Amino acid sequence: MRDKRAMLFFLLGAFLLGNALVAEMIGVKLFQLEEVVGAPKADFRLLGKDGLSFVLSAGVISWPLVFLVTDLVNDYFGVRGVRAITLVTAGMIALAFPLLYIAIALPAERGWWLTSSAEAGVPDMQAAFAAVFGQGMNIIVGSLAAFLVSQLVDAFVFRRFKRFTGEKRIWLRATGSTLVSQLVDSLLVVYVAFGLFRGMPVPEATALALTSYCYKFLVAVVSTPLVYLGHALVERWLGAELAASMRREALQARD
């Protein structure tokens, strides 16, 4: 607990793990971005499909934070640190799959709970639970594959940028690596979770993937100040000397 290196690694890992699991649970919901910002519904054509718009998975709320924390881990602990946290997070996401399956399969209480939300428009809580979390298992399979690949891509691109820029241009390596990895993540999670397992038509899946990436692209650019804030907080807590030493070790360590 007194080792600042270990505590930083623990806190960053816990934050990343928590956000990743939350994204898995809320990712089953799709929402209309135009309604959120008060704009008229978009109507564009893609791959022969008309009437498409900016529909996003609610998972986009927390996934950008995952990549932001990944960049901090990469900066202070290197690719091996990112790989370790990624594997632990992936393991916990994989564990969620059988736990959800068991929870859905458990016999529902047929008294108060089953109809407890009838007045709110949910006459069968067991059916609602199974529909939401059952779809969540599809999301887990798709996003687990996307998470593993995109995290490794993010770490690789970040490291290449850092070797080119050194300690300068934090925004370039953080934002650049995020933009590349988010593209991989958006394509994989949508095609696997919604296209392969839910039968979403290719044009709609492609539109969902591209609009999600456009949103993540914008968030990555806008959240650049958070990258500097995160580094400033870490530097202040570790101290300039220890922080500089950790960054050097991370850069020199083997992949």
C-alpha positions as a Markdown table, in Angstrom:
| # | Residue | x | y | z |
|---|---|---|---|---|
| 1 | Met | 0.0 | 0.0 | 0.0 |
| 2 | Arg | 3.0 | 2.3 | 0.5 |
| 3 | Asp | 4.5 | 1.5 | -2.9 |
| 4 | Lys | 3.3 | 4.3 | -5.2 |
| 5 | Arg | 4.1 | 2.3 | -8.3 |
| 6 | Ala | 2.0 | -0.7 | -7.2 |
| 7 | Met | -0.8 | 1.6 | -6.0 |
| 8 | Leu | -0.9 | 3.5 | -9.3 |
| 9 | Phe | -1.0 | 0.2 | -11.3 |
| 10 | Phe | -3.8 | -1.1 | -9.0 |
| 11 | Leu | -5.9 | 2.1 | -9.3 |
| 12 | Leu | -5.5 | 2.4 | -13.1 |
| 13 | Gly | -6.3 | -1.3 | -13.5 |
| 14 | Ala | -9.4 | -1.1 | -11.2 |
| 15 | Phe | -10.7 | 2.0 | -13.1 |
| 16 | Leu | -10.2 | 0.3 | -16.4 |
| 17 | Leu | -11.8 | -2.9 | -15.3 |
| 18 | Gly | -14.8 | -1.1 | -13.8 |
| 19 | Asn | -15.4 | 0.9 | -16.9 |
| 20 | Ala | -15.1 | -2.1 | -19.2 |
| 21 | Leu | -17.6 | -4.1 | -17.2 |
| 22 | Val | -20.0 | -1.2 | -17.1 |
| 23 | Ala | -19.7 | -0.9 | -20.8 |
| 24 | Glu | -20.6 | -4.5 | -21.2 |
| 25 | Met | -23.8 | -4.2 | -19.2 |
| 26 | Ile | -25.1 | -0.9 | -20.8 |
| 27 | Gly | -23.9 | -1.7 | -24.3 |
| 28 | Val | -27.1 | -3.6 | -25.1 |
| 29 | Lys | -29.0 | -0.3 | -25.4 |
| 30 | Leu | -29.0 | 1.6 | -28.6 |
| 31 | Phe | -29.8 | 5.3 | -28.6 |
| 32 | Gln | -30.5 | 8.0 | -31.1 |
| 33 | Leu | -27.6 | 10.6 | -31.0 |
| 34 | Glu | -29.7 | 13.3 | -32.8 |
| 35 | Glu | -32.3 | 13.3 | -30.0 |
| 36 | Val | -29.6 | 13.7 | -27.4 |
| 37 | Val | -28.2 | 16.8 | -29.1 |
| 38 | Gly | -31.6 | 18.1 | -30.2 |
| 39 | Ala | -30.9 | 17.8 | -33.9 |
| 40 | Pro | -33.2 | 16.5 | -36.6 |
| 41 | Lys | -32.9 | 12.8 | -37.4 |
| 42 | Ala | -30.3 | 12.2 | -40.1 |
| 43 | Asp | -31.3 | 10.4 | -43.2 |
| 44 | Phe | -28.5 | 9.0 | -45.2 |
| 45 | Arg | -27.8 | 6.1 | -47.6 |
| 46 | Leu | -25.1 | 3.5 | -47.1 |
| 47 | Leu | -24.5 | 0.2 | -49.0 |
| 48 | Gly | -27.9 | 0.5 | -50.7 |
| 49 | Lys | -29.8 | 1.0 | -47.4 |
| 50 | Asp | -31.8 | 4.3 | -47.0 |
| 51 | Gly | -33.1 | 6.0 | -43.9 |
| 52 | Leu | -30.0 | 5.4 | -41.7 |
| 53 | Ser | -29.1 | 7.7 | -38.9 |
| 54 | Phe | -26.7 | 8.1 | -36.0 |
| 55 | Val | -27.6 | 5.2 | -33.7 |
| 56 | Leu | -25.0 | 4.4 | -31.0 |
| 57 | Ser | -24.6 | 1.7 | -28.4 |
| 58 | Ala | -24.7 | 3.1 | -24.8 |
| 59 | Gly | -21.3 | 1.5 | -24.3 |
| 60 | Val | -19.7 | 4.5 | -26.0 |
| 61 | Ile | -20.2 | 6.4 | -22.8 |
| 62 | Ser | -17.5 | 4.5 | -20.9 |
| 63 | Trp | -15.3 | 2.9 | -23.5 |
| 64 | Pro | -13.4 | 6.2 | -24.3 |
| 65 | Leu | -12.3 | 6.2 | -20.6 |
| 66 | Val | -10.9 | 2.7 | -21.0 |
| 67 | Phe | -8.6 | 3.9 | -23.8 |
| 68 | Leu | -7.6 | 7.0 | -21.9 |
| 69 | Val | -6.5 | 4.9 | -18.9 |
| 70 | Thr | -4.7 | 2.5 | -21.3 |
| 71 | Asp | -2.6 | 5.3 | -22.5 |
| 72 | Leu | -1.6 | 6.2 | -18.9 |
| 73 | Val | -0.7 | 2.6 | -18.2 |
| 74 | Asn | 1.3 | 2.5 | -21.4 |
| 75 | Asp | 3.2 | 5.7 | -20.5 |
| 76 | Tyr | 4.2 | 4.6 | -17.0 |
| 77 | Phe | 4.3 | 0.8 | -17.2 |
| 78 | Gly | 4.8 | 0.0 | -20.9 |
| 79 | Val | 3.2 | -2.6 | -23.2 |
| 80 | Arg | 3.7 | -5.3 | -20.6 |
| 81 | Gly | 1.6 | -3.4 | -18.1 |
| 82 | Val | -1.1 | -2.8 | -20.7 |
| 83 | Arg | -1.1 | -6.5 | -21.6 |
| 84 | Ala | -1.4 | -7.6 | -18.0 |
| 85 | Ile | -4.4 | -5.4 | -17.3 |
| 86 | Thr | -6.0 | -6.3 | -20.6 |
| 87 | Leu | -5.8 | -10.0 | -19.8 |
| 88 | Val | -7.2 | -9.6 | -16.3 |
| 89 | Thr | -10.0 | -7.4 | -17.6 |
| 90 | Ala | -10.7 | -9.9 | -20.4 |
| 91 | Gly | -10.8 | -12.7 | -17.9 |
| 92 | Met | -13.4 | -10.9 | -15.8 |
| 93 | Ile | -15.5 | -10.1 | -18.8 |
| 94 | Ala | -15.4 | -13.7 | -19.8 |
| 95 | Leu | -16.4 | -14.7 | -16.3 |
| 96 | Ala | -19.5 | -12.5 | -16.6 |
| 97 | Phe | -20.8 | -14.7 | -19.4 |
| 98 | Pro | -21.5 | -17.9 | -17.3 |
| 99 | Leu | -22.6 | -15.8 | -14.4 |
| 100 | Leu | -25.2 | -14.1 | -16.5 |
| 101 | Tyr | -26.3 | -17.4 | -18.0 |
| 102 | Ile | -26.8 | -18.9 | -14.5 |
| 103 | Ala | -28.7 | -15.7 | -13.4 |
| 104 | Ile | -31.1 | -16.0 | -16.3 |
| 105 | Ala | -31.6 | -19.7 | -15.9 |
| 106 | Leu | -32.5 | -19.4 | -12.2 |
| 107 | Pro | -36.2 | -20.0 | -11.6 |
| 108 | Ala | -37.9 | -16.6 | -11.1 |
| 109 | Glu | -39.9 | -15.8 | -7.9 |
| 110 | Arg | -43.5 | -16.1 | -9.1 |
| 111 | Gly | -45.0 | -13.8 | -6.5 |
| 112 | Trp | -44.3 | -10.1 | -6.0 |
| 113 | Trp | -41.1 | -9.7 | -8.2 |
| 114 | Leu | -42.4 | -11.2 | -11.4 |
| 115 | Thr | -45.1 | -8.5 | -11.8 |
| 116 | Ser | -43.5 | -5.8 | -9.6 |
| 117 | Ser | -43.0 | -3.4 | -12.5 |
| 118 | Ala | -46.3 | -4.0 | -14.3 |
| 119 | Glu | -47.4 | -0.4 | -13.7 |
| 120 | Ala | -44.2 | 0.8 | -15.3 |
| 121 | Gly | -45.0 | -1.2 | -18.5 |
| 122 | Val | -43.0 | -4.3 | -17.7 |
| 123 | Pro | -45.5 | -7.1 | -17.0 |
| 124 | Asp | -42.9 | -9.9 | -16.8 |
| 125 | Met | -39.7 | -9.1 | -15.0 |
| 126 | Gln | -38.1 | -12.5 | -15.9 |
| 127 | Ala | -38.7 | -11.9 | -19.6 |
| 128 | Ala | -37.3 | -8.4 | -19.3 |
| 129 | Phe | -34.2 | -9.6 | -17.4 |
| 130 | Ala | -33.6 | -12.4 | -19.9 |
| 131 | Ala | -34.0 | -10.1 | -22.9 |
| 132 | Val | -31.6 | -7.4 | -21.6 |
| 133 | Phe | -28.9 | -9.6 | -20.0 |
| 134 | Gly | -29.3 | -12.3 | -22.6 |
| 135 | Gln | -28.5 | -9.8 | -25.3 |
| 136 | Gly | -25.7 | -8.7 | -23.0 |
| 137 | Met | -24.1 | -12.1 | -23.5 |
| 138 | Asn | -23.9 | -11.5 | -27.2 |
| 139 | Ile | -22.3 | -8.1 | -26.5 |
| 140 | Ile | -19.8 | -9.8 | -24.3 |
| 141 | Val | -18.6 | -12.2 | -27.0 |
| 142 | Gly | -18.3 | -9.4 | -29.6 |
| 143 | Ser | -16.8 | -6.8 | -27.3 |
| 144 | Leu | -14.4 | -9.3 | -25.7 |
| 145 | Ala | -12.8 | -10.0 | -29.1 |
| 146 | Ala | -12.8 | -6.3 | -29.9 |
| 147 | Phe | -11.4 | -5.4 | -26.5 |
| 148 | Leu | -8.4 | -7.8 | -26.7 |
| 149 | Val | -7.5 | -6.8 | -30.3 |
| 150 | Ser | -8.1 | -3.0 | -29.9 |
| 151 | Gln | -6.1 | -2.8 | -26.6 |
| 152 | Leu | -3.1 | -4.5 | -28.2 |
| 153 | Val | -3.4 | -2.2 | -31.2 |
| 154 | Asp | -3.7 | 0.8 | -28.9 |
| 155 | Ala | -0.5 | -0.2 | -27.0 |
| 156 | Phe | 1.4 | -0.9 | -30.2 |
| 157 | Val | 0.5 | 2.4 | -31.9 |
| 158 | Phe | 1.0 | 4.4 | -28.7 |
| 159 | Arg | 4.5 | 2.9 | -28.3 |
| 160 | Arg | 5.5 | 3.7 | -31.9 |
| 161 | Phe | 4.3 | 7.3 | -31.5 |
| 162 | Lys | 6.2 | 7.6 | -28.2 |
| 163 | Arg | 9.4 | 6.4 | -29.7 |
| 164 | Phe | 9.0 | 9.0 | -32.4 |
| 165 | Thr | 8.0 | 11.9 | -30.2 |
| 166 | Gly | 9.8 | 11.1 | -27.0 |
| 167 | Glu | 8.3 | 12.9 | -24.0 |
| 168 | Lys | 6.9 | 15.6 | -26.2 |
| 169 | Arg | 3.4 | 15.8 | -27.9 |
| 170 | Ile | 1.5 | 13.7 | -25.4 |
| 171 | Trp | -1.7 | 14.6 | -27.3 |
| 172 | Leu | -0.4 | 13.1 | -30.5 |
| 173 | Arg | 0.5 | 9.6 | -29.1 |
| 174 | Ala | -2.6 | 9.5 | -26.9 |
| 175 | Thr | -5.1 | 10.7 | -29.4 |
| 176 | Gly | -3.5 | 9.0 | -32.4 |
| 177 | Ser | -3.4 | 5.6 | -30.7 |
| 178 | Thr | -7.0 | 6.0 | -29.5 |
| 179 | Leu | -8.3 | 6.9 | -33.0 |
| 180 | Val | -6.7 | 3.8 | -34.5 |
| 181 | Ser | -7.7 | 1.4 | -31.8 |
| 182 | Gln | -11.3 | 2.8 | -31.6 |
| 183 | Leu | -11.8 | 2.1 | -35.3 |
| 184 | Val | -10.8 | -1.5 | -34.7 |
| 185 | Asp | -13.0 | -1.8 | -31.7 |
| 186 | Ser | -16.0 | -0.2 | -33.4 |
| 187 | Leu | -15.9 | -2.5 | -36.4 |
| 188 | Leu | -15.3 | -5.7 | -34.4 |
| 189 | Val | -17.9 | -5.2 | -31.7 |
| 190 | Val | -20.7 | -4.2 | -34.0 |
| 191 | Tyr | -20.1 | -6.9 | -36.7 |
| 192 | Val | -19.7 | -9.7 | -34.1 |
| 193 | Ala | -22.3 | -8.7 | -31.4 |
| 194 | Phe | -25.0 | -7.2 | -33.6 |
| 195 | Gly | -24.3 | -8.6 | -37.1 |
| 196 | Leu | -23.2 | -12.2 | -36.3 |
| 197 | Phe | -25.3 | -12.9 | -33.2 |
| 198 | Arg | -28.3 | -10.6 | -33.7 |
| 199 | Gly | -28.7 | -10.8 | -37.4 |
| 200 | Met | -28.4 | -7.0 | -38.0 |
| 201 | Pro | -28.2 | -6.4 | -41.8 |
| 202 | Val | -24.8 | -5.5 | -43.0 |
| 203 | Pro | -25.7 | -1.9 | -44.1 |
| 204 | Glu | -27.2 | -1.1 | -40.7 |
| 205 | Ala | -24.3 | -2.8 | -38.9 |
| 206 | Thr | -21.8 | -0.8 | -41.0 |
| 207 | Ala | -23.7 | 2.4 | -40.3 |
| 208 | Leu | -23.7 | 1.7 | -36.6 |
| 209 | Ala | -19.9 | 0.9 | -36.6 |
| 210 | Leu | -19.0 | 4.1 | -38.6 |
| 211 | Thr | -21.3 | 6.4 | -36.6 |
| 212 | Ser | -20.0 | 4.9 | -33.4 |
| 213 | Tyr | -16.4 | 5.6 | -34.6 |
| 214 | Cys | -17.3 | 9.2 | -35.6 |
| 215 | Tyr | -18.6 | 9.7 | -32.1 |
| 216 | Lys | -15.5 | 8.2 | -30.5 |
| 217 | Phe | -13.3 | 10.2 | -32.9 |
| 218 | Leu | -14.9 | 13.4 | -31.6 |
| 219 | Val | -14.7 | 12.3 | -28.0 |
| 220 | Ala | -11.0 | 11.4 | -28.4 |
| 221 | Val | -10.2 | 14.9 | -29.7 |
| 222 | Val | -12.4 | 16.8 | -27.2 |
| 223 | Ser | -11.0 | 14.8 | -24.3 |
| 224 | Thr | -7.4 | 15.6 | -25.1 |
| 225 | Pro | -7.3 | 18.0 | -22.0 |
| 226 | Leu | -8.2 | 15.0 | -19.9 |
| 227 | Val | -5.0 | 13.3 | -21.1 |
| 228 | Tyr | -2.9 | 16.1 | -19.8 |
| 229 | Leu | -4.9 | 16.3 | -16.6 |
| 230 | Gly | -4.4 | 12.6 | -16.0 |
| 231 | His | -0.6 | 13.0 | -16.5 |
| 232 | Ala | -0.5 | 16.0 | -14.2 |
| 233 | Leu | -2.3 | 14.1 | -11.4 |
| 234 | Val | 0.0 | 11.1 | -11.8 |
| 235 | Glu | 3.1 | 13.3 | -11.9 |
| 236 | Arg | 2.0 | 15.2 | -8.8 |
| 237 | Trp | 1.3 | 12.1 | -6.8 |
| 238 | Leu | 4.4 | 10.2 | -7.9 |
| 239 | Gly | 6.8 | 13.2 | -7.8 |
| 240 | Ala | 8.7 | 14.4 | -10.9 |
| 241 | Glu | 11.8 | 12.2 | -10.3 |
| 242 | Leu | 9.9 | 8.9 | -9.8 |
| 243 | Ala | 7.5 | 9.7 | -12.7 |
| 244 | Ala | 10.4 | 10.4 | -15.1 |
| 245 | Ser | 12.1 | 7.2 | -14.0 |
| 246 | Met | 9.0 | 5.1 | -14.7 |
| 247 | Arg | 8.5 | 6.7 | -18.1 |
| 248 | Arg | 12.0 | 5.9 | -19.1 |
| 249 | Glu | 11.8 | 2.3 | -17.9 |
| 250 | Ala | 8.4 | 1.9 | -19.7 |
| 251 | Leu | 9.9 | 3.2 | -23.0 |
| 252 | Gln | 13.0 | 1.0 | -22.8 |
| 253 | Ala | 11.3 | -2.2 | -21.7 |
| 254 | Arg | 10.8 | -4.9 | -24.3 |
| 255 | Asp | 7.3 | -5.5 | -25.7 |
